[in-house]
Coordinates of C-alpha atoms and ligand atoms in Angstrom, one line a residue:
M1228 CA -0.1 0.2 -0.1
P1229 CA 2.5 2.5 -1.0
E1230 CA 2.2 6.3 0.2
V1231 CA 3.4 9.5 -1.4
K1232 CA 4.2 12.5 0.3
G1233 CA 3.9 15.9 -1.1
I1234 CA 2.8 19.6 0.0
P1235 CA -0.3 20.1 1.5
V1236 CA -2.1 22.9 -0.2
A1237 CA -5.9 22.6 0.7
P1238 CA -6.9 20.8 3.6
G1239 CA -9.3 18.0 3.5
L1240 CA -10.0 14.2 3.3
A1241 CA -11.0 12.1 0.3
F1242 CA -11.1 8.9 -1.1
G1243 CA -11.9 7.8 -4.8
R1244 CA -11.0 6.8 -8.2
V1245 CA -8.1 8.9 -10.0
H1246 CA -8.7 10.5 -13.1
I1247 CA -5.5 11.3 -15.0
V1248 CA -5.4 14.5 -16.8
R1249 CA -3.2 14.5 -19.7
S1250 CA -3.1 18.3 -20.1
R1251 CA -0.1 18.3 -22.7
P1252 CA 0.1 16.2 -25.9
D1253 CA 3.2 14.1 -26.1
S1254 CA 4.4 15.4 -29.5
V1255 CA 3.7 17.8 -32.0
P1256 CA 3.4 16.6 -35.5
L1257 CA 5.6 18.4 -38.3
W1258 CA 5.1 18.4 -42.0
T1259 CA 6.1 20.5 -44.7
V1260 CA 3.5 22.6 -46.2
P1261 CA 3.5 23.1 -50.4
G1262 CA 3.7 26.6 -51.2
E1263 CA -0.2 26.9 -52.6
A1264 CA -1.2 25.8 -49.0
V1265 CA 0.7 28.2 -46.9
Q1266 CA -2.0 30.8 -47.0
G1267 CA -4.3 28.0 -45.8
E1268 CA -2.1 27.5 -42.8
I1269 CA -2.1 31.0 -41.9
D1270 CA -5.9 31.1 -42.0
R1271 CA -6.0 27.9 -39.9
L1272 CA -3.8 30.1 -37.4
G1273 CA -6.0 33.0 -37.5
A1274 CA -9.0 30.8 -36.8
A1275 CA -7.4 28.9 -33.9
L1276 CA -6.5 32.4 -32.6
D1277 CA -10.2 33.7 -32.8
A1278 CA -11.4 30.7 -31.1
V1279 CA -9.1 30.7 -28.2
R1280 CA -9.7 34.4 -27.9
D1281 CA -13.6 33.9 -27.5
Q1282 CA -12.7 31.1 -25.2
L1283 CA -10.8 33.2 -22.7
G1284 CA -13.3 35.9 -23.0
R1285 CA -16.1 33.4 -22.1
Q1286 CA -13.8 31.8 -19.2
Q1287 CA -13.1 35.6 -17.9
E1288 CA -16.9 36.0 -17.7
I1289 CA -17.5 32.7 -15.8
V1290 CA -14.7 33.3 -13.5
R1291 CA -15.5 36.9 -13.0
R1292 CA -19.3 36.0 -12.1
T1293 CA -18.0 33.0 -9.6
T1294 CA -14.7 34.1 -7.7
G1295 CA -14.3 37.6 -9.0
E1296 CA -12.7 40.4 -11.0
Q1297 CA -9.2 39.4 -9.5
D1298 CA -9.2 35.7 -10.7
A1299 CA -10.8 36.6 -14.0
A1300 CA -8.0 38.9 -14.6
I1301 CA -5.6 36.5 -15.9
F1302 CA -7.8 35.5 -18.8
A1303 CA -7.9 39.0 -19.8
V1304 CA -3.8 38.8 -19.5
H1305 CA -3.8 35.9 -21.8
R1306 CA -5.9 37.6 -24.5
A1307 CA -3.7 40.3 -24.2
I1308 CA -0.9 38.3 -25.0
L1309 CA -2.6 36.4 -28.0
E1310 CA -2.8 40.1 -29.4
D1311 CA 0.7 40.8 -29.5
P1312 CA 1.2 41.5 -33.1
T1313 CA 5.2 40.5 -32.8
A1314 CA 4.3 36.8 -31.7
V1315 CA 1.8 36.5 -34.3
A1316 CA 4.4 37.9 -37.1
Q1317 CA 6.8 35.5 -35.7
V1318 CA 4.5 32.6 -36.3
E1319 CA 3.3 33.8 -39.6
R1320 CA 6.8 34.2 -40.7
R1321 CA 7.9 30.7 -39.9
L1322 CA 4.9 29.7 -41.7
R1323 CA 5.7 31.3 -44.8
E1324 CA 9.5 30.9 -44.7
E1325 CA 9.8 27.4 -43.3
R1326 CA 6.5 26.1 -44.8
V1327 CA 5.7 24.1 -41.8
N1328 CA 2.3 23.2 -40.4
A1329 CA 0.6 25.8 -37.9
E1330 CA 0.7 23.6 -34.9
W1331 CA 4.6 23.4 -35.5
A1332 CA 5.1 26.9 -35.8
V1333 CA 3.3 27.8 -32.7
Q1334 CA 5.3 24.8 -30.7
A1335 CA 8.3 26.3 -32.0
L1336 CA 7.1 29.9 -30.4
I1337 CA 6.5 28.1 -27.0
D1338 CA 10.1 26.6 -27.1
S1339 CA 11.4 29.9 -27.9
L1340 CA 9.4 31.6 -24.8
H1341 CA 10.8 29.0 -22.6
K1342 CA 14.2 29.2 -23.9
Q1343 CA 14.3 33.1 -23.4
M1344 CA 13.4 32.2 -19.5
S1345 CA 15.5 29.2 -18.8
G1346 CA 18.7 31.4 -18.7
L1347 CA 17.2 33.0 -15.6
D1348 CA 17.0 31.4 -12.2
G1349 CA 14.1 31.2 -10.1
D1350 CA 10.8 29.0 -9.7
S1351 CA 8.9 32.0 -10.3
V1352 CA 10.6 33.2 -13.3
R1353 CA 9.9 29.6 -14.7
R1354 CA 6.0 30.0 -13.8
Y1355 CA 6.2 33.3 -15.6
A1356 CA 7.4 31.2 -18.4
E1357 CA 4.5 29.0 -18.4
D1358 CA 2.2 31.8 -17.8
V1359 CA 3.3 33.6 -21.0
S1360 CA 3.4 30.4 -23.1
E1361 CA 0.1 29.3 -21.8
P1362 CA -2.4 31.0 -24.1
W1363 CA 0.0 29.7 -27.0
V1364 CA -0.6 26.2 -25.7
L1365 CA -4.2 26.6 -26.1
V1366 CA -3.7 27.8 -29.7
R1367 CA -1.5 24.7 -30.2
D1368 CA -4.2 22.3 -28.9
Q1369 CA -7.0 24.3 -30.7
L1370 CA -4.9 23.4 -34.0
L1371 CA -4.4 20.0 -33.0
D1372 CA -8.3 19.9 -31.8
R1373 CA -7.3 18.6 -28.5
D1374 CA -9.4 18.8 -25.4
A1375 CA -6.7 20.5 -23.1
E1376 CA -8.3 20.0 -19.8
Q1377 CA -9.9 16.5 -20.6
V1378 CA -11.4 16.8 -17.2
S1379 CA -14.9 16.3 -18.5
A1380 CA -13.9 13.0 -19.9
G1381 CA -13.9 11.3 -16.4
Q1382 CA -17.4 9.9 -15.0
G1383 CA -18.8 10.6 -11.5
K1384 CA -16.8 12.1 -8.8
V1385 CA -12.9 11.8 -9.0
V1386 CA -9.8 12.4 -7.7
L1387 CA -7.8 14.4 -10.5
A1388 CA -4.2 14.1 -10.9
A1389 CA -2.1 16.2 -13.7
A1390 CA 1.4 17.2 -14.3
E1391 CA 0.7 20.5 -12.9
L1392 CA -2.2 22.9 -12.1
T1393 CA -2.9 25.6 -14.5
P1394 CA -5.3 28.3 -13.4
Q1395 CA -7.1 26.9 -16.6
V1396 CA -7.5 23.7 -15.4
V1397 CA -8.6 24.3 -11.9
T1398 CA -11.3 27.1 -13.0
F1399 CA -13.1 24.8 -15.4
L1400 CA -13.4 21.9 -12.9
E1401 CA -16.9 20.8 -12.4
R1402 CA -16.2 21.3 -8.6
E1403 CA -19.0 19.1 -7.6
R1404 CA -17.3 16.2 -9.5
V1405 CA -13.6 16.9 -8.0
L1406 CA -12.7 15.0 -4.6
A1407 CA -9.4 16.2 -4.7
I1408 CA -6.5 17.5 -6.7
L1409 CA -3.3 16.3 -6.8
T1410 CA -0.3 17.5 -9.2
E1411 CA 3.4 16.6 -9.9
A1412 CA 4.7 20.3 -10.0
G1413 CA 3.7 23.2 -8.1
G1414 CA 4.2 25.0 -4.8
R1415 CA 2.0 26.1 -2.3
F1416 CA 1.9 29.6 -4.1
S1417 CA 1.1 28.6 -7.6
H1418 CA -2.2 30.2 -9.2
G1419 CA -3.6 26.8 -9.4
A1420 CA -3.0 25.9 -5.8
V1421 CA -4.4 29.3 -4.6
L1422 CA -7.4 28.9 -6.6
A1423 CA -8.0 25.1 -5.4
R1424 CA -7.7 26.5 -1.7
S1425 CA -10.2 29.0 -2.6
F1426 CA -12.5 26.4 -3.9
G1427 CA -12.3 24.3 -0.9
I1428 CA -10.9 21.3 -2.8
P1429 CA -8.5 19.1 -0.9
C1430 CA -5.1 19.6 -2.9
V1431 CA -1.6 18.0 -2.6
V1432 CA 1.1 19.2 -5.0
G1433 CA 4.7 18.6 -5.4
L1434 CA 4.2 14.8 -5.7
P1435 CA 7.3 14.2 -8.3
N1436 CA 6.5 11.0 -10.7
L1437 CA 3.2 10.7 -9.3
L1438 CA 1.3 9.9 -12.8
A1439 CA 3.9 7.1 -13.6
R1440 CA 2.9 5.4 -10.5
L1441 CA -0.8 5.9 -11.2
E1442 CA -3.4 4.1 -13.3
Q1443 CA -6.7 5.6 -14.6
D1444 CA -9.2 4.6 -12.1
M1445 CA -6.8 3.5 -9.3
Q1446 CA -8.4 4.1 -6.0
V1447 CA -6.6 6.4 -3.5
L1448 CA -7.0 8.4 -0.2
V1449 CA -6.0 11.7 -0.2
D1450 CA -5.1 13.7 3.2
G1451 CA -5.0 17.1 2.1
D1452 CA -4.1 18.4 6.0
V1453 CA -0.8 16.7 5.8
G1454 CA -0.1 16.1 2.2
L1455 CA -0.3 12.3 2.0
V1456 CA -1.7 10.1 -0.8
T1457 CA -2.2 6.4 -0.3
L1458 CA -2.2 4.1 -3.6
R1459 CA -4.8 1.1 -3.5
P1460 CA -5.6 1.2 0.0
G1461 CA -6.7 -1.9 1.8
V1462 CA -9.9 -2.3 3.5
E1463 CA -8.7 -1.5 6.9
T1464 CA -7.2 1.6 5.9
V1465 CA -10.4 2.9 4.1
D1466 CA -12.5 2.0 6.8
E1467 CA -10.5 4.0 9.2
F1468 CA -10.4 6.9 6.7
L1469 CA -14.0 6.8 6.2
E1470 CA -14.5 6.9 9.9
R1471 CA -12.1 9.6 10.4
Q1472 CA -14.1 11.6 7.8
Q1473 CA -17.4 10.8 9.5
Q1474 CA -15.7 12.2 12.7
R1475 CA -14.7 15.1 11.0
R1476 CA -18.1 15.9 9.6
A1477 CA -19.7 15.5 13.2
R1478 CA -17.0 17.7 14.9
K1479 CA -17.5 20.3 12.1
L1480 CA -21.2 20.2 12.8
A1481 CA -20.8 20.7 16.6
L1482 CA -18.1 23.3 16.2
D1483 CA -20.2 25.3 13.8
A1484 CA -22.9 25.4 16.0
V1485 CA -21.2 27.2 18.6
S1486 CA -18.4 29.0 16.4
G1487 CA -20.5 32.5 16.8
E1488 CA -20.1 32.4 20.7
P1489 CA -17.2 34.8 22.0
A1490 CA -13.9 33.1 22.6
V1491 CA -13.7 33.8 26.4
T1492 CA -12.9 31.2 29.1
P1493 CA -15.4 29.9 31.6
D1494 CA -13.6 32.5 34.1
G1495 CA -14.0 35.5 32.2
H1496 CA -10.8 35.8 30.4
A1497 CA -10.9 36.7 26.6
M1498 CA -8.8 35.8 24.1
A1499 CA -9.1 37.4 20.5
I1500 CA -9.0 34.7 17.9
Q1501 CA -8.1 36.4 14.6
V1502 CA -7.8 35.4 10.7
N1503 CA -4.7 35.1 8.7
L1504 CA -6.1 36.0 5.1
E1505 CA -3.7 35.2 1.9
S1506 CA -6.6 36.5 -0.9
I1507 CA -9.4 38.3 -0.9
R1508 CA -11.2 35.2 -1.7
D1509 CA -10.6 33.9 1.6
L1510 CA -13.1 36.3 3.0
G1511 CA -15.9 34.2 1.7
T1512 CA -14.8 31.3 3.5
F1513 CA -15.9 31.9 7.0
P1514 CA -18.8 33.6 8.9
V1515 CA -17.5 37.1 10.0
Q1516 CA -18.7 36.5 13.7
T1517 CA -16.1 33.4 14.1
C1518 CA -13.5 36.1 14.0
D1519 CA -12.1 38.9 16.1
G1520 CA -10.5 40.7 13.1
V1521 CA -7.7 40.0 10.6
G1522 CA -4.6 39.1 12.3
L1523 CA -2.5 38.8 9.4
L1524 CA -3.1 40.0 5.8
R1525 CA -0.2 38.6 3.7
T1526 CA -0.3 41.4 1.3
E1527 CA 2.3 39.7 -0.9
F1528 CA 0.0 37.3 -2.1
L1529 CA -2.4 40.1 -3.5
Y1530 CA 0.8 41.3 -5.2
M1531 CA 1.5 37.7 -6.3
E1532 CA -1.6 36.8 -8.0
R1533 CA -1.4 40.1 -10.6
S1534 CA 0.9 40.5 -13.3
Q1535 CA 2.5 44.0 -12.3
F1536 CA 2.7 45.9 -9.0
P1537 CA -0.8 46.7 -8.0
S1538 CA -1.3 50.6 -7.9
E1539 CA -2.1 52.3 -4.9
E1540 CA -5.5 52.7 -5.9
D1541 CA -5.7 48.9 -6.6
Q1542 CA -4.2 48.3 -3.2
Y1543 CA -6.8 50.8 -1.4
R1544 CA -9.7 49.1 -2.9
L1545 CA -8.5 45.7 -1.8
Y1546 CA -7.9 46.8 1.8
R1547 CA -11.0 48.9 1.6
R1548 CA -12.9 45.4 0.8
V1549 CA -11.3 43.7 3.7
V1550 CA -11.7 46.5 6.1
D1551 CA -15.6 46.6 5.2
H1552 CA -15.9 43.0 5.0
M1553 CA -14.9 43.0 9.0
E1554 CA -17.6 45.3 9.9
G1555 CA -15.8 47.5 12.4
R1556 CA -13.1 44.6 13.5
P1557 CA -9.4 45.6 13.3
V1558 CA -7.4 44.6 10.2
V1559 CA -3.6 44.3 10.5
V1560 CA -1.8 44.7 7.3
R1561 CA 1.5 43.3 6.9
V1562 CA 3.9 45.0 4.8
L1563 CA 5.0 43.4 1.6
D1564 CA 7.0 40.3 2.7
I1565 CA 8.7 39.2 -0.4
G1566 CA 11.9 37.2 -0.9
G1567 CA 13.0 33.6 -0.3
D1568 CA 10.5 31.4 -1.4
K1569 CA 7.9 34.5 -2.2
Q1570 CA 9.0 35.7 -5.4
L1571 CA 6.9 38.4 -7.8
P1572 CA 6.9 37.3 -11.5
Y1573 CA 7.3 40.8 -12.2
F1574 CA 10.0 41.7 -9.7
Q1575 CA 13.6 40.1 -10.6
M1576 CA 15.7 39.5 -7.2
P1577 CA 19.1 38.7 -7.4
A1578 CA 19.8 34.9 -7.1
E1579 CA 21.2 34.5 -3.5
N1580 CA 22.9 31.4 -1.9
N1581 CA 20.9 31.6 1.0
P1582 CA 17.9 33.3 0.7
A1583 CA 16.2 32.7 3.8
L1584 CA 19.0 34.7 5.1
G1585 CA 19.0 37.0 2.3
W1586 CA 17.0 40.1 0.9
R1587 CA 13.6 39.8 2.3
G1588 CA 10.7 41.6 3.9
I1589 CA 11.4 44.9 5.5
R1590 CA 15.1 44.6 4.1
V1591 CA 13.6 44.8 0.6
T1592 CA 11.0 47.5 1.1
L1593 CA 13.3 49.9 3.2
E1594 CA 15.6 49.8 0.1
W1595 CA 12.8 50.3 -2.2
Q1596 CA 11.0 52.9 -0.6
D1597 CA 8.9 53.7 -3.2
L1598 CA 6.8 50.2 -2.7
L1599 CA 6.9 50.8 0.6
R1600 CA 5.1 54.3 0.6
V1601 CA 2.5 53.2 -2.1
Q1602 CA 1.2 50.4 -0.1
L1603 CA 1.7 52.7 3.3
R1604 CA -0.5 55.1 1.7
A1605 CA -3.0 52.8 0.5
A1606 CA -3.2 51.4 3.9
L1607 CA -3.6 55.0 5.4
R1608 CA -6.4 55.8 3.1
A1609 CA -8.4 52.6 4.1
S1610 CA -7.9 53.3 7.7
A1611 CA -10.2 56.0 7.5
H1612 CA -12.8 53.6 7.3
G1613 CA -12.2 51.0 9.9
E1614 CA -9.4 49.9 12.0
V1615 CA -6.3 49.2 10.3
R1616 CA -3.0 48.3 11.7
L1617 CA 0.3 47.8 10.1
L1618 CA 2.7 45.1 10.8
V1619 CA 6.3 45.2 9.9
P1620 CA 7.9 41.8 8.8
M1621 CA 11.4 40.4 9.5
V1622 CA 12.2 43.1 12.0
G1623 CA 15.8 42.6 13.6
S1624 CA 16.9 45.9 14.8
L1625 CA 15.4 49.1 16.3
E1626 CA 17.0 51.0 13.2
Q1627 CA 14.7 49.4 10.8
V1628 CA 11.6 50.2 13.2
R1629 CA 12.7 53.8 13.6
R1630 CA 13.1 54.3 9.4
V1631 CA 9.8 52.6 9.0
R1632 CA 8.3 54.8 11.5
E1633 CA 9.7 58.2 9.4
V1634 CA 8.4 56.8 6.6
L1635 CA 5.0 56.4 7.8
E1636 CA 5.0 59.8 9.3
S1637 CA 6.1 61.3 6.1
V1638 CA 3.3 59.6 4.0
R1639 CA 0.5 60.5 6.7
S1640 CA 1.5 64.0 6.2
Q1641 CA 1.7 64.0 2.5
L1642 CA -1.7 62.4 2.6
V1643 CA -3.3 64.7 4.9
E1644 CA -1.8 67.7 2.7
Q1645 CA -3.3 66.3 -0.1
G1646 CA -6.7 66.2 1.7
Y1647 CA -7.1 62.6 2.3
E1648 CA -9.0 61.2 5.3
V1649 CA -6.8 59.1 7.5
A1650 CA -7.5 57.5 10.9
D1651 CA -6.0 59.8 14.0
R1652 CA -4.0 56.7 15.1
V1653 CA -2.9 53.8 13.1
L1654 CA -1.1 51.2 15.5
L1655 CA 2.2 49.9 13.9
G1656 CA 3.7 46.7 14.9
I1657 CA 6.2 44.3 14.2
M1658 CA 6.6 40.5 13.4
I1659 CA 8.8 38.7 16.1
E1660 CA 10.7 36.3 13.5
V1661 CA 14.2 37.3 13.6
P1662 CA 16.0 36.0 16.9
S1663 CA 18.0 39.3 17.6
A1664 CA 14.7 41.0 17.9
V1665 CA 13.9 38.8 20.6
V1666 CA 17.1 39.9 22.2
V1667 CA 16.5 43.5 22.2
L1668 CA 12.6 43.3 22.5
P1669 CA 12.6 45.6 25.6
D1670 CA 14.0 48.2 23.7
L1671 CA 11.9 47.5 20.5
L1672 CA 8.8 47.6 22.7
E1673 CA 9.2 51.2 23.5
L1674 CA 8.8 52.1 19.5
V1675 CA 5.9 49.7 18.9
D1676 CA 2.1 49.4 19.7
F1677 CA 2.0 45.7 19.2
V1678 CA 4.2 42.3 18.2
S1679 CA 2.8 39.5 16.3
V1680 CA 5.3 36.3 16.6
G1681 CA 5.4 35.0 13.2
T1682 CA 6.6 31.3 14.7
N1683 CA 7.2 29.8 11.0
D1684 CA 10.1 31.8 10.3
L1685 CA 11.1 32.2 14.4
V1686 CA 11.4 28.3 14.6
Q1687 CA 13.5 28.3 11.3
Y1688 CA 15.9 31.3 12.6
L1689 CA 16.0 29.8 16.2
L1690 CA 16.8 26.3 15.5
A1691 CA 18.8 27.0 12.1
V1692 CA 16.5 24.6 10.1
D1693 CA 15.4 25.9 6.8
R1694 CA 11.6 25.6 6.6
D1695 CA 11.6 24.8 2.9
N1696 CA 14.0 22.1 3.1
A1697 CA 12.8 18.6 2.9
F1698 CA 16.3 17.0 3.9
V1699 CA 16.0 18.8 7.6
S1700 CA 12.1 19.0 8.0
G1701 CA 12.7 16.3 10.9
L1702 CA 14.5 19.2 12.9
Y1703 CA 11.8 21.8 12.1
D1704 CA 10.0 21.5 15.6
P1705 CA 7.6 24.2 16.5
H1706 CA 7.6 22.3 20.2
H1707 CA 11.5 22.4 20.8
P1708 CA 11.8 23.7 24.2
A1709 CA 14.2 26.4 22.9
V1710 CA 10.9 27.7 21.1
V1711 CA 8.6 27.3 24.2
R1712 CA 10.9 29.3 26.4
V1713 CA 11.3 32.0 23.7
L1714 CA 7.5 32.5 23.3
Q1715 CA 7.2 32.9 27.0
Q1716 CA 10.1 35.4 27.3
I1717 CA 8.4 37.3 24.5
A1718 CA 4.9 37.2 26.4
T1719 CA 6.7 38.1 29.7
A1720 CA 8.5 41.1 27.8
C1721 CA 5.6 42.4 26.4
A1722 CA 3.4 42.3 29.6
A1723 CA 6.1 44.2 31.5
A1724 CA 5.9 46.9 28.8
G1725 CA 2.1 47.0 28.4
V1726 CA 2.3 46.0 24.7
P1727 CA -0.2 43.5 23.2
C1728 CA 1.1 40.5 21.7
S1729 CA -0.2 37.8 19.1
V1730 CA 0.8 34.7 17.6
C1731 CA 0.2 34.5 13.8
G1732 CA 2.2 31.5 12.7
E1733 CA 0.9 28.0 11.9
L1734 CA 1.5 27.4 15.4
A1735 CA -1.5 29.3 16.6
G1736 CA -3.9 27.1 14.5
D1737 CA -2.9 24.1 16.8
P1738 CA -5.7 24.2 19.5
A1739 CA -3.5 22.8 22.5
A1740 CA -0.8 25.1 21.4
A1741 CA -2.9 28.0 21.3
L1742 CA -4.0 27.4 24.8
S1743 CA -0.6 27.3 26.2
L1744 CA 0.0 30.8 24.3
L1745 CA -3.2 32.0 26.2
G1746 CA -1.3 30.5 29.6
M1747 CA 1.9 32.4 28.7
G1748 CA -0.1 36.1 28.3
Y1749 CA -0.9 36.2 24.5
A1750 CA -3.8 38.2 23.9
S1751 CA -4.7 36.9 20.7
V1752 CA -3.9 34.2 18.1
S1753 CA -4.2 34.5 14.2
A1754 CA -5.0 31.4 12.2
A1755 CA -6.3 30.4 8.7
P1756 CA -10.2 30.4 8.3
N1757 CA -10.5 26.8 8.7
F1758 CA -9.1 27.0 12.3
L1759 CA -11.3 29.6 14.0
P1760 CA -14.3 27.4 15.1
E1761 CA -12.2 24.9 17.0
L1762 CA -10.0 27.7 18.4
R1763 CA -12.9 29.5 19.9
F1764 CA -14.3 26.2 21.0
V1765 CA -11.2 25.3 23.2
V1766 CA -11.0 28.9 24.6
R1767 CA -14.5 28.4 25.8
N1768 CA -13.5 25.3 27.3
T1769 CA -10.9 26.1 29.3
T1770 CA -10.0 28.5 32.4
L1771 CA -7.4 30.5 32.6
A1772 CA -5.6 28.5 35.2
E1773 CA -5.7 25.5 33.4
A1774 CA -4.3 27.4 30.6
Q1775 CA -1.4 29.0 32.9
Q1776 CA -0.8 25.4 34.4
L1777 CA -0.1 24.1 30.9
A1778 CA 2.2 27.0 30.0
Q1779 CA 4.2 26.4 33.2
D1780 CA 4.3 22.5 32.4
L1781 CA 5.7 23.3 29.3
Q1782 CA 8.3 25.8 30.4
R1783 CA 9.6 22.7 32.5
A1784 CA 10.0 20.6 29.7
R1785 CA 13.6 19.8 28.7
T1786 CA 13.0 17.8 25.4
S1787 CA 10.6 17.9 22.5
R1788 CA 9.0 14.7 23.6
E1789 CA 8.0 16.2 27.0
V1790 CA 6.4 18.9 25.2
H1791 CA 4.8 17.0 22.6
M1792 CA 3.7 14.4 25.4
R1793 CA 2.0 17.4 27.8
L1794 CA 0.2 18.7 24.5
A1795 CA -1.0 15.3 23.8
A1796 CA -2.6 15.3 27.3
E1797 CA -4.1 18.3 26.8
R1798 CA -6.0 17.1 23.5
R1799 CA -7.2 14.3 25.3
R1800 CA -8.8 16.6 27.7
L1801 CA -10.3 18.8 24.9
H1802 CA -11.2 15.5 23.0
R1803 CA -13.3 14.7 26.1
A1804 CA -14.8 18.2 26.3
V1805 CA -16.1 18.1 22.5
G1806 CA -17.7 14.9 23.0
V1807 CA -16.0 13.8 19.5
E1808 CA -12.8 12.5 18.6
G1809 CA -10.7 14.8 16.3
V1810 CA -10.3 18.0 18.3
Ligands
LIG2939 C1 5.5 33.4 9.9 O1 6.7 33.5 9.9 O2 5.3 32.6 11.0 C2 4.2 34.2 9.5 C3 3.6 34.2 9.9 O3 4.7 34.7 8.2 P1 4.7 33.8 6.8 O4 4.6 32.6 7.2 O5 4.3 34.6 5.6 O6 6.5 34.0 6.3
LIG2940 MG1 7.4 35.3 8.3

């Protein structure tokens, strides 16, 4: 019963038969065209271009209506690529001069686009090459008369398996027929992955050689929570899996029923449960009363979903939408955090030997201050309509915070001079991700209004373990005693300075860990939308004294195992409280 481990992109469980999507033809035929037939090939090319432009227009409209303007924009970009007269002329020239068939000439263009990009480094550049050639692939397939997606070829509900997840493939899925999506290529941030997540379809990517191991209609189990795919599972495994699925449903119902209740402990201590947002689409995935605001708006994803830097006006509109949607709840806008694995297709960053330790987050935006200024202008303008707070990523020193404050004040004065309305006070916070920030925290706290701990990065920098490196993933341990103690150190320093602190890394989504944070003195946690009901539930079922006891026990732990065992005991207590397994 082989298992394949990939990157979990969208959570959820699924069991079903596989439908393999062969989204690329294996070969493109080549033939020589007689002189008198050349015009016929040019006409075929023109007809295919027209058909694909029409198809993209229709797709754009469907997506605009179902998921919004922003997702639909990619189709407009693809249409614009096909309008480019230079590329069309290049293909026509090849038809005339080389007297080849149209599909071959289009394939030659696709190859040359890839070649131009292959000299450059970086996954995002390769993805950009894919994006630029994607509409031409549609033209080629139109000429070959192939159904590029072939999704509709399957019958009934299926687990879709593909080499890669293009936005086209995801957008045109009949959602109710797709149990899960598996792909060989891709990362958490690819277009297709972003869409799958927003559609709520369990999805695992980064499964090299998967297709070679699958057969059409083979049965598989997909665990989108941890990124595990089991091929041809045995009866017992399937039974266990179905039971888990059943428990999940029961638990979801139980939790949903109380998810609008305030997150207050039985002895009256409130902990704000906030939401992490990666996209505007996430807004539709949870009832607004199940959260106490947005604790982390990862703005780089808003940038990543575009083909160029969003203008001040674009950003203002996006932040306004979030602020309006949250109906008076605070919205923490994180300043652009690019670099490392988060690259923008239109912003060429230098190749670095050690990107996690390189040009990232505030290190980039303090150098490219025009980016920072545009973003701060948009966020400050949105602050006139609701509570916007600003959060600075990757801070390691006082100087960085002072410089951001200077830029913020200058942007504010400029806006006021220009007659814009801006909130009187916009809180400025920092992310605690870099160990040096923990060491100088008492001094930093004199300069900021709040802090939010980014445990995803803090763990990698504290333990010197790359968060994206599979070779050391066993060493990436958020429950290492060093992490537990540093988290307490941060909460204690914040309490002494009277500065509220929160945690917005993945750790905050773990209910038992969130309770330990409550016991340490954290005022809030912020997690992805699907964790909100559970987090509210556990706070409502734990006294502050119990949470403090948990925190103290963890402080005494000397090994990760001791931390894990104490958290497991806490989970067992929570299981008993909710009455169904699985919290
Ligand atoms: C973190 O580092 O914990 C965090 C929330 O930021 P990101 O995961 O976006 O780096
Ligand atoms: Mg981070």
